[in-house]
Coordinates of C-alpha atoms in Angstrom, one line a residue:
X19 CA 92.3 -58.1 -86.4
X20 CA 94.8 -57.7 -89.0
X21 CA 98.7 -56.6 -87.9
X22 CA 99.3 -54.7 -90.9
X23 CA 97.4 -52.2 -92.4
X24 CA 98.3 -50.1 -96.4
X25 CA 96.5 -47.3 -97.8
X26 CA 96.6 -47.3 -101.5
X27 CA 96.2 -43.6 -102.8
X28 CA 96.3 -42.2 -106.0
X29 CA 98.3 -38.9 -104.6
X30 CA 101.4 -39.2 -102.9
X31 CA 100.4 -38.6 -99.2
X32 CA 102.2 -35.2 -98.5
X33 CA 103.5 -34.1 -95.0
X34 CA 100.3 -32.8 -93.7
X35 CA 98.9 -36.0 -94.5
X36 CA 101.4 -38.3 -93.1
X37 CA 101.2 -35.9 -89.7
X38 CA 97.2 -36.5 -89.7
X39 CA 98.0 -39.7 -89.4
X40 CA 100.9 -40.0 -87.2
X41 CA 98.8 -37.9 -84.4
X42 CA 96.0 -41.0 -84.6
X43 CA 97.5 -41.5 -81.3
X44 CA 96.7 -38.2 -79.7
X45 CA 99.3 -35.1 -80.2
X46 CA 101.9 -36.5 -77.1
X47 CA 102.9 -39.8 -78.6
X48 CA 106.5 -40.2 -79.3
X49 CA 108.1 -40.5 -82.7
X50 CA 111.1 -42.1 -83.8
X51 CA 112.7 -43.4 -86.9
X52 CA 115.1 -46.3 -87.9
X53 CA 116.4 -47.5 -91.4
X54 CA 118.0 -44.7 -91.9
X55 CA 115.0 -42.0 -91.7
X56 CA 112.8 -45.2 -93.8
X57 CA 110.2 -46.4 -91.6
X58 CA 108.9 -44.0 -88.3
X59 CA 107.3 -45.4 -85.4
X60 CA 104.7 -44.3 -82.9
X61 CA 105.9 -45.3 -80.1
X62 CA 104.6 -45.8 -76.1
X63 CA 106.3 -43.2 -73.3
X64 CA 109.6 -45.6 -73.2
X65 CA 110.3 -45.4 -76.6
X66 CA 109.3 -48.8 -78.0
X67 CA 107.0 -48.9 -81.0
X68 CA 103.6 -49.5 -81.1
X69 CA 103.6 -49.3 -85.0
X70 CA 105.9 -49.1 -87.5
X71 CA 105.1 -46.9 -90.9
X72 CA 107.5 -47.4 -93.7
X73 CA 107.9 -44.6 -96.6
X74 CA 105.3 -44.4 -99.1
X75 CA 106.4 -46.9 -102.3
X76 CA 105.3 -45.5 -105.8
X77 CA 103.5 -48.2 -107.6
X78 CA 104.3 -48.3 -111.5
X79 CA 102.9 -51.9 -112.1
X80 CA 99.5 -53.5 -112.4
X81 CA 97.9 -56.2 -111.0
X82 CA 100.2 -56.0 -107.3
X83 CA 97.3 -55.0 -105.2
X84 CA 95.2 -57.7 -106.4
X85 CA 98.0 -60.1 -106.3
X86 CA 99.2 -59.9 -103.0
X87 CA 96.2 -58.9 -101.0
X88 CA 92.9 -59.1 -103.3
X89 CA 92.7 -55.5 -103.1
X90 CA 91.5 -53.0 -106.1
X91 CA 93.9 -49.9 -105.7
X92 CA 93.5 -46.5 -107.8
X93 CA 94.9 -47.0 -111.7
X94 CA 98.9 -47.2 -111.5
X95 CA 100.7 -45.1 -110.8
X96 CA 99.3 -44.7 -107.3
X97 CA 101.5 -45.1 -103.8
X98 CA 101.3 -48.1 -101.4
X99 CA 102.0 -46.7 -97.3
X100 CA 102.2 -49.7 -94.8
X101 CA 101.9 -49.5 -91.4
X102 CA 102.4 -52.8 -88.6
X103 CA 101.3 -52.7 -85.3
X104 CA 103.2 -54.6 -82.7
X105 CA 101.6 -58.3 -82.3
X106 CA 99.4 -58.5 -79.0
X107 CA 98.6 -54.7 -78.7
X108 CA 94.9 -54.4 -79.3
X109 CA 95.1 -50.9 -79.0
X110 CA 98.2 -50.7 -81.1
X111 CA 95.8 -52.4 -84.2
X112 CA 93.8 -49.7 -83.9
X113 CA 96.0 -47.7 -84.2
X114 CA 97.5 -48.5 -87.3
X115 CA 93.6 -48.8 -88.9
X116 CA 93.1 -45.0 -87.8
X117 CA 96.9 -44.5 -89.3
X118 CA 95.9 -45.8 -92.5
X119 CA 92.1 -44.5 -92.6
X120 CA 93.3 -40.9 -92.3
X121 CA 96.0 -41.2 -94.9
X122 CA 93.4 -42.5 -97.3
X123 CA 90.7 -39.9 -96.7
X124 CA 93.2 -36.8 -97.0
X125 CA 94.6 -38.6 -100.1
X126 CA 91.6 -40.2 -102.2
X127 CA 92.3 -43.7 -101.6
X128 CA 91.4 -46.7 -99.8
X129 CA 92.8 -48.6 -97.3
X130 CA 93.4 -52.6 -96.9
X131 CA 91.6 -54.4 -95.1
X132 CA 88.8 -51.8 -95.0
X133 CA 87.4 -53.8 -91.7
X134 CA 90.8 -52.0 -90.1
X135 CA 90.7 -48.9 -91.0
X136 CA 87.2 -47.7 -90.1
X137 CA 87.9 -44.8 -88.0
X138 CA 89.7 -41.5 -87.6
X139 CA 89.1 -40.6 -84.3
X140 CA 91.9 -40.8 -81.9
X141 CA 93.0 -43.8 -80.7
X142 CA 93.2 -43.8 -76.5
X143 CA 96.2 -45.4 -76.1
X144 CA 97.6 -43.8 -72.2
X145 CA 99.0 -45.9 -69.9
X146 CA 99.8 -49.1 -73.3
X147 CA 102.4 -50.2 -73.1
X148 CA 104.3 -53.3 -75.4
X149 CA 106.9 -56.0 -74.8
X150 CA 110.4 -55.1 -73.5
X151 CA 113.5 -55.5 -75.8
X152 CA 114.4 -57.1 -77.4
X153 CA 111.7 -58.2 -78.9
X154 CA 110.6 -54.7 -79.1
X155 CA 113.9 -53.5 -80.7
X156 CA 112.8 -55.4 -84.0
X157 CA 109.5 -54.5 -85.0
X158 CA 108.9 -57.4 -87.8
X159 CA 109.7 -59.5 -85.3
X160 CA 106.9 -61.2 -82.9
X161 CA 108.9 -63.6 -80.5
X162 CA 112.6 -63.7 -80.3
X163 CA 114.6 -66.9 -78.8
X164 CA 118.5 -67.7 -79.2
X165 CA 117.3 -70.2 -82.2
X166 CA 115.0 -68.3 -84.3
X167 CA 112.9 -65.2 -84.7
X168 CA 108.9 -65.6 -85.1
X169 CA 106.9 -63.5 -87.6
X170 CA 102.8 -63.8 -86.6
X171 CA 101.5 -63.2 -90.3
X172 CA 97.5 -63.2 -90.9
X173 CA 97.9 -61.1 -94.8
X174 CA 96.1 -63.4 -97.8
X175 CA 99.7 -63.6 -99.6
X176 CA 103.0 -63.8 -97.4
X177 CA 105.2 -62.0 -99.9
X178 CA 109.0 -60.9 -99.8
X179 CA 107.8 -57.4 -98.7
X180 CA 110.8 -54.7 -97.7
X181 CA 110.4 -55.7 -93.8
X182 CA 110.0 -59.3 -94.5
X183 CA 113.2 -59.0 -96.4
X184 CA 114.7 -57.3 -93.3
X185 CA 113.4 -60.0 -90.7
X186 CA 115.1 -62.3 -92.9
X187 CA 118.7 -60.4 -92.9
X188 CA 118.2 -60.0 -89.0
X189 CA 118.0 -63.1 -88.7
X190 CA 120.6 -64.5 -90.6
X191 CA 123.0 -61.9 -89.1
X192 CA 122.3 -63.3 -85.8
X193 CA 122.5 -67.1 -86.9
X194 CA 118.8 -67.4 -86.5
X195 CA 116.2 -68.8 -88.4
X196 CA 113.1 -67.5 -89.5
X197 CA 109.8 -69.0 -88.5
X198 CA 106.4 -67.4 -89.9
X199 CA 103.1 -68.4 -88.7
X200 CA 99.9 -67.6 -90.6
X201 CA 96.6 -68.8 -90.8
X202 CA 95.0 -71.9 -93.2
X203 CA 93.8 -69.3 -95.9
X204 CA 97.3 -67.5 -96.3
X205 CA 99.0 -68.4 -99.4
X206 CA 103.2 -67.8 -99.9
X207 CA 104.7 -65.7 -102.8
X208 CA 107.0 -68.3 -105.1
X209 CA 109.5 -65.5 -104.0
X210 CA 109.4 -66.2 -100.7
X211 CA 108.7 -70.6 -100.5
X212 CA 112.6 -70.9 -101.0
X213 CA 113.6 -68.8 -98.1
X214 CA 111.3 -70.4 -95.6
X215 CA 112.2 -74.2 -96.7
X216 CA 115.7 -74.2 -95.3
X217 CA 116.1 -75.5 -91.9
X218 CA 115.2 -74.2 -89.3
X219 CA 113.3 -71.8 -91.0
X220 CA 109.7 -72.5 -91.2
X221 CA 106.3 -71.7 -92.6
X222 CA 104.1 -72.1 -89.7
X223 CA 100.5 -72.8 -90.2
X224 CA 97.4 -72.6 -87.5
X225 CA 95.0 -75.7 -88.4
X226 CA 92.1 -76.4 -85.8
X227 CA 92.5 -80.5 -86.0
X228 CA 96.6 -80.6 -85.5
X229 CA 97.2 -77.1 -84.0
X230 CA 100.1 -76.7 -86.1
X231 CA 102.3 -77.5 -89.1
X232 CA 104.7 -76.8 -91.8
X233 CA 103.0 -75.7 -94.8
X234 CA 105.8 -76.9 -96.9
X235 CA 106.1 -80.1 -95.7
X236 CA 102.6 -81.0 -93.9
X237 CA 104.7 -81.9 -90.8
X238 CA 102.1 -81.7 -87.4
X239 CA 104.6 -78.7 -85.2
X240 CA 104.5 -78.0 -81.1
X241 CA 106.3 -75.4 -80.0
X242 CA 109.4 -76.9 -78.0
X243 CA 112.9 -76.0 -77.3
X244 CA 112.6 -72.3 -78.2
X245 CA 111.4 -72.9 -81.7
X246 CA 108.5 -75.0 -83.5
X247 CA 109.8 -78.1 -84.6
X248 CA 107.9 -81.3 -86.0
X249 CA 106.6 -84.1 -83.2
X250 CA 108.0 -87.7 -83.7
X251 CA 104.9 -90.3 -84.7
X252 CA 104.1 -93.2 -82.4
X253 CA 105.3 -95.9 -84.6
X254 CA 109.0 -93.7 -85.3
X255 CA 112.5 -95.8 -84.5
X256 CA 115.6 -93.7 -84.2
X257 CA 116.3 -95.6 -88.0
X258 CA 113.1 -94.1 -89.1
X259 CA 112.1 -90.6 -87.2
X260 CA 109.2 -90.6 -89.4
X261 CA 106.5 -87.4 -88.1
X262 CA 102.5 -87.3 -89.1
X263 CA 101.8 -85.2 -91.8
X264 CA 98.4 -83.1 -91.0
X265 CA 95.5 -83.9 -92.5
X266 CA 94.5 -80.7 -94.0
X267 CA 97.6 -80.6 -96.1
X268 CA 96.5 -83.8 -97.7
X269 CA 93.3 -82.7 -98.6
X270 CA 94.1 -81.7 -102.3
X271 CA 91.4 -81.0 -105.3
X272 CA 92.2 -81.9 -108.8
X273 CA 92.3 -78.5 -111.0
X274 CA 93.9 -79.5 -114.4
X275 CA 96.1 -76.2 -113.6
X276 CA 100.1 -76.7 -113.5
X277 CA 103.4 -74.3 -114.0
X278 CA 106.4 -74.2 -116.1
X279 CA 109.5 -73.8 -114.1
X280 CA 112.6 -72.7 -115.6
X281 CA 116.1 -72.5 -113.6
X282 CA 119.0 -70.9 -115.6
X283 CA 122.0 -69.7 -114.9
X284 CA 124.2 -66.6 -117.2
X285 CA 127.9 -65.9 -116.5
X286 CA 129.3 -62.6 -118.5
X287 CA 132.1 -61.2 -118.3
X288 CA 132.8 -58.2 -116.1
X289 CA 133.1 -55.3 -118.5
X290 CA 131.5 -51.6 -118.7
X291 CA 129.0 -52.9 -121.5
X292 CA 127.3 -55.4 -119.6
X293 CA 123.6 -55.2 -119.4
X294 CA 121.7 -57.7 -117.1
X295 CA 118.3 -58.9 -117.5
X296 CA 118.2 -59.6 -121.1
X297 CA 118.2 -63.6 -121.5
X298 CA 115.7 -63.2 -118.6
X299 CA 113.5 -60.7 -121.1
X300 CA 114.5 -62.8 -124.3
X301 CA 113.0 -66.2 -122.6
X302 CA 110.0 -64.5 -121.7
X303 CA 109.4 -62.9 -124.6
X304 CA 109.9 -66.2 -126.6
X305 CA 107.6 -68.2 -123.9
X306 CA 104.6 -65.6 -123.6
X307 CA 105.1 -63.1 -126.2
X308 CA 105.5 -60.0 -124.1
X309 CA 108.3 -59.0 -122.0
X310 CA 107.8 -58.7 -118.2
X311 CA 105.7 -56.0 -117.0
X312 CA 107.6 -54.6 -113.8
X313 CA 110.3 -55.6 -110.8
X314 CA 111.6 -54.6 -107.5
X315 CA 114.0 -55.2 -104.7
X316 CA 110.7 -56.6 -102.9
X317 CA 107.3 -57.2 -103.0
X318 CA 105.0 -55.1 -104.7
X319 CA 107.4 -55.0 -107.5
X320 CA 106.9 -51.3 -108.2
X321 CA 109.0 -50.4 -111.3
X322 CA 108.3 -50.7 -115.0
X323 CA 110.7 -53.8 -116.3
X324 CA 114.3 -51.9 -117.0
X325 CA 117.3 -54.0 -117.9
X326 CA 119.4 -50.6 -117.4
X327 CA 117.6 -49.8 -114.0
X328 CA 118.4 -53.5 -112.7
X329 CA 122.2 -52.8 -114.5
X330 CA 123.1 -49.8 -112.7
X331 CA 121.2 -51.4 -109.5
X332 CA 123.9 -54.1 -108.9
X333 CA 126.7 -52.1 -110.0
X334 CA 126.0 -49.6 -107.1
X335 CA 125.6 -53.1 -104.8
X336 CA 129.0 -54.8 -105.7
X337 CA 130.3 -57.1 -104.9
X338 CA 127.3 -57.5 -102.5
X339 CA 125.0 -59.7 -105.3
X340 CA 121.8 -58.0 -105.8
X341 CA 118.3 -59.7 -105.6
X342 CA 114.9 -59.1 -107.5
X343 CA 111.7 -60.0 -108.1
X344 CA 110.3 -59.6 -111.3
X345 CA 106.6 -59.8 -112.4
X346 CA 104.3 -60.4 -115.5
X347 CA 101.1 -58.7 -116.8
X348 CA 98.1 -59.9 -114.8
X349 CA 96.3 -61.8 -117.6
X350 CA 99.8 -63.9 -117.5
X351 CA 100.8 -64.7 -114.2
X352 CA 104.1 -65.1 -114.5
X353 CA 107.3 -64.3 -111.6
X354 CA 110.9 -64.5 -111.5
X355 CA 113.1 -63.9 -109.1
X356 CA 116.9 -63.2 -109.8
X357 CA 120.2 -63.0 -107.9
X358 CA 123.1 -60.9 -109.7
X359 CA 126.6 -62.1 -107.7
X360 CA 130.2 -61.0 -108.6
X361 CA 132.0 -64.5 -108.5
X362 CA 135.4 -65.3 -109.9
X363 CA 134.0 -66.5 -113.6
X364 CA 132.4 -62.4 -113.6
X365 CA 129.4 -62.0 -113.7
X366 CA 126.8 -63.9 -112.6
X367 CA 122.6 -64.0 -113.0
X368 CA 120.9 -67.0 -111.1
X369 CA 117.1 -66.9 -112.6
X370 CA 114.3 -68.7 -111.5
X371 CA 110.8 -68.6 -113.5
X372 CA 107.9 -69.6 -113.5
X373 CA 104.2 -69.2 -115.6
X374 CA 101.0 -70.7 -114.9
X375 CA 98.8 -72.3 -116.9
X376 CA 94.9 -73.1 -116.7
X377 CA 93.6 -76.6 -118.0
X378 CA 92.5 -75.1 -121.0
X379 CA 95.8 -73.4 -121.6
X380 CA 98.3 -74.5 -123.6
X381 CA 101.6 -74.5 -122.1
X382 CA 104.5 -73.4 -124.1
X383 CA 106.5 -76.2 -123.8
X384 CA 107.5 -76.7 -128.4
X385 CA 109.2 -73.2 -127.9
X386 CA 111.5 -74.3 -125.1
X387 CA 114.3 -75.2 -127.9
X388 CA 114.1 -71.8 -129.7
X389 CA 114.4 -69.9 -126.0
X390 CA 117.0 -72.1 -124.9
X391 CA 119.0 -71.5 -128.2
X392 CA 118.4 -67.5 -127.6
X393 CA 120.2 -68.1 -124.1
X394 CA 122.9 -70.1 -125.3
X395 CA 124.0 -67.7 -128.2
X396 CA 122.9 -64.7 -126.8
X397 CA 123.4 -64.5 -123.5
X398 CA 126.2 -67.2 -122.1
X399 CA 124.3 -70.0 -120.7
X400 CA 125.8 -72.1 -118.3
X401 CA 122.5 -74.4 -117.8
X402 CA 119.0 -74.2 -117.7
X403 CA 116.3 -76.6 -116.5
X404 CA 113.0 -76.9 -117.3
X405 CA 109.6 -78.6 -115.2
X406 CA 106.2 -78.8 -115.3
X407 CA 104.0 -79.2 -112.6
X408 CA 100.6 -79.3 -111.0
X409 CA 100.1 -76.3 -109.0
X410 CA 98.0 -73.1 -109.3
X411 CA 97.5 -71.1 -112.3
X412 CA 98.0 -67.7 -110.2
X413 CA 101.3 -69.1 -109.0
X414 CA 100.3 -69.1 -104.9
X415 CA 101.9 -71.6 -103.3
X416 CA 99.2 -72.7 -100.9
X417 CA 99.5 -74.9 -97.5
X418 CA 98.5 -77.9 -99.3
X419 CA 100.5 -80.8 -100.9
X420 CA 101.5 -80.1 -104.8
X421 CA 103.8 -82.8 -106.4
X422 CA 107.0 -81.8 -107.4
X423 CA 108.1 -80.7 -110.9
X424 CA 108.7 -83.4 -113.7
X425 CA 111.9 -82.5 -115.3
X426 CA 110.9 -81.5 -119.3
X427 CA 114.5 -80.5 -120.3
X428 CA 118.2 -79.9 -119.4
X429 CA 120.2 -77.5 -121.4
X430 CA 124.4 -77.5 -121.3
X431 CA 125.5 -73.8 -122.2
X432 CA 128.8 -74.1 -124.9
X433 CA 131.3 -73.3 -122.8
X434 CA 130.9 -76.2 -120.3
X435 CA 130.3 -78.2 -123.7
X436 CA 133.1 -77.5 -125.2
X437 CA 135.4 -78.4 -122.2
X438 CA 133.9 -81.6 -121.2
X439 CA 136.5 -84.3 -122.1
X440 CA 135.5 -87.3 -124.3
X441 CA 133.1 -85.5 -126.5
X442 CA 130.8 -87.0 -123.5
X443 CA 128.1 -83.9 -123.8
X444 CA 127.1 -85.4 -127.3
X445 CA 126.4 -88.3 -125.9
X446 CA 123.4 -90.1 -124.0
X447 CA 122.5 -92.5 -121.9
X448 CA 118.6 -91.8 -122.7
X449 CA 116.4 -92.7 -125.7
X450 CA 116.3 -89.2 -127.2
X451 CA 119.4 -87.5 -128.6
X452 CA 120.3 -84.2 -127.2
X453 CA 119.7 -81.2 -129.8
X454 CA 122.6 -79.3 -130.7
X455 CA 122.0 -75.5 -130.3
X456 CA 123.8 -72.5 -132.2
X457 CA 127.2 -72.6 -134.6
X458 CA 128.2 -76.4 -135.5
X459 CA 131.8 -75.6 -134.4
X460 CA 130.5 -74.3 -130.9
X461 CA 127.1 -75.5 -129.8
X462 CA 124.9 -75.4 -126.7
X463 CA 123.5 -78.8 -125.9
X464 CA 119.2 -79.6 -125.2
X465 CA 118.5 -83.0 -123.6
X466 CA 115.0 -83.8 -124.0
X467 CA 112.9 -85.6 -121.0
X468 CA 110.3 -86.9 -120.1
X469 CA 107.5 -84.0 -118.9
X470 CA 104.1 -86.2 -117.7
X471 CA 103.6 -84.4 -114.6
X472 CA 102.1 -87.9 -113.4
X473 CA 105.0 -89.9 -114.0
X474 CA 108.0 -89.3 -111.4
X475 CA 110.3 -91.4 -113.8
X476 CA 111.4 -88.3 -115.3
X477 CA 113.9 -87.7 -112.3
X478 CA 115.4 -90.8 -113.0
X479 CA 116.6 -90.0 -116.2
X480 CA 117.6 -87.0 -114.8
X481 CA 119.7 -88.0 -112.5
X482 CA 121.3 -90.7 -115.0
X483 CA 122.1 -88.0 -117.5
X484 CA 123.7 -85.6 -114.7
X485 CA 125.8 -89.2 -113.4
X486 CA 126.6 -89.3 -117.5
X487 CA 127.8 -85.6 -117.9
X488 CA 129.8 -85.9 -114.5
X489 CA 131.6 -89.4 -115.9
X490 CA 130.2 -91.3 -113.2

């Protein structure tokens, strides 16, 4: 049975709504609160929660629902209430189901997955009890050692939702890292694969051949020493510590799908006119011919897209940088994530985006030199790269291998042009000439590469023309 249960309702759920369904355990259950009034939990007679129910998020954006859980909600705008039950509480599941069942019936809407929310009677929960601190004292968290927390995840697409986006801060504030463990059919949210590929941080997958392993990676995992960790292969040396790979994350199928990946990075300067967001609009409009559709400080990306919004956003934040996810219509599956940081140049936007293509799609890979020159003259590029790889169309990342990207194109903004010495930026080591971009007297830099997803040779001149630029 699912830990996590969301009604989707068209109607805000008011308070005698939300009490209907905080009395799911009978009328003498305690209630408390923590993020600052943010989520309440239902809690057993010492206080610790059996589930945790985080304010109601309004919805502005299509296609979330069916993106990250294969849901059909009510027509936007409608309001998205989770509730998580503590791992290893049957009764607490339950409870969360009859949480999310009454909140949907009081508020014409549904809840996900409907096999968990079945009910509204009362859940009997006397006498239950949960896990002492402090694993109950963080309620995203499953098992806690002194190397890293463990999230037990069983949703169809981990995503960065808001308490997944907490687990990780916990966990970094304590020097942990963060493990999640799902089952084989769970795919990852390109806005969460970065954060869990950084050591010791892991994504954790169940497989019924080799127990466990890392669905980044396809390393077999045991648990041992406090944290999972890959198992050393019968023929490894201490010069080559190779580990098996399982077999299920070898077992890949030929689609004809793949995805454009484009890394930029922006510095402005720090002034009271700055508006963020626009070369991420201006390359999206130029790639897919609509601007994106919504974004968020998590997943569901909830608002309608609004450069002003994400503006005054990271202004309230500084100097803390600011981080979003943003997301395209759902007949374009498209997602970026951004990170706005207040760094010594000003001001900073670090974008990474990606589309997906089918095999019958073309992908837009002749307008790459009109968006990069839109970036360079518009909006301060430092550098931009551009892939293209085989991977899914709807952008999943799933527990399988996918090769990696073939670089397509490297972009120099004309700034760091201008001051490299030795007039070395016009200059290549590779067969194509780079493309100058913008004014004659001041201009931006493309280097063309090779883009055959099927031929690796690409990083190679990749990695000659970065050993070029650095004067190596």
């Amino acid at each position: 049975m699912t830990k996590d249960v969301i009604a989707l309702t068209p109607r805000m759920p008011d308070p005698g709504a939300m009490l209907a369904g905080l009395i799911s355990g009978g009328p003498d259950k305690l209630v408390g609160t923590t993020g600052e009034g943010a989520v309440v939990r239902l809690c057993d007679g010492e206080g610790r929660p059996l589930v945790s129910v985080e304010a109601p998020l309004l919805v502005q954006v299509p296609g979330e629902a069916e993106r990250l859980l294969g849901a059909t909600p009510p027509s936007v705008p409608y309001w998205w209430t989770e509730a998580r039950a503590t791992t290893g509480v049957e009764l607490a599941e339950q409870l969360a189901g009859t949480f999310a069942a009454r909140l949907a019936a009081l508020a014409d809407g549904s809840a996900w997955p409907p096999e968990a929310a079945r009910s509204l009677a009362v859940v009997k929960t006397d006498g239950v009890t949960v896990a002492p601190t402090p694993a109950a004292g963080q309620p995203a968290v499953d098992v806690l050692t002194d190397k890293v927390a463990v999230v037990i995840q069983d949703r169809p697409v981990l995503a960065m939702t808001a308490w997944f986006s907490d687990a990780f801060r916990t966990a970094g504030t304590a020097e942990l890292g963060l493990q999640v463990v799902t089952p084989p059919g769970t795919t990852l949210s390109p806005a969460v694969r970065d954060s869990l590929s950084n050591w010791p941080s892991r994504w954790v997958v169940r497989d019924e051949r080799d127990g466990y392993y890392d669905g980044l990676t396809g390393a077999v995992l045991r648990w041992q020493d406090g944290m999972f960790a890959p198992i050393a292969s019968p023929e490894a040396t201490a010069d080559d510590p190779r580990t098996p790979v399982a077999a299920s994350y070898q077992e890949v199928t030929a689609t004809g799908e793949r995805q454009l990946a484009v890394r930029f990075r922006t510095v402005h300067p720090a002034d009271d006119r700055l508006i963020l967001g626009g070369a991420l609009e201006s390359i999206w409009r130029e790639l897919v011919g609509e601007p994106p559709a919504g974004w968020g400080t998590a997943e569901p990306a909830n608002l309608p897209w609004s450069p002003r919004q994400i503006t005054d956003l990271a202004r309230e934040r500084a100097p803390e940088p600011t981080w979003v996810v943003v997301v395209g219509s759902p007949d374009r599956p498209g997602l970026a994530t951004v990170r706005v940081s207040r760094t010594k140049a000003g001001v900073e936007e670090d974008v990474t985006l990606m589309f997906g293509y089918g095999p019958d799609e073309e992908s837009p890979v002749e307008s790459l030199p009109r968006a990069a020159e839109l970036l360079a003259t518009r909006h301060r590029l430092q550098s931009m790269l551009v892939q293209v790889r085989k991977a899914r169309r709807d952008l999943a990342v799933p527990p399988r291998f996918e090769g990696p990207g073939v670089p397509v194109a490297f972009v120099l903004g004309a700034e760091e042009v201008r001051q490299m010495p030795d007039d070395r930026a016009r200059r290549t080591p590779l067969s194509q000439p780079p493309v100058p971009l913008g004014p004659k007297t001041r201009p931006a830099m493309y280097y063309p590469l090779p883009g055959d997803p099927s031929d690796l040779s690409g990083w190679q001149d990749f990695e000659r023309l970065m050993r070029h630029l650095k004067g190596e």
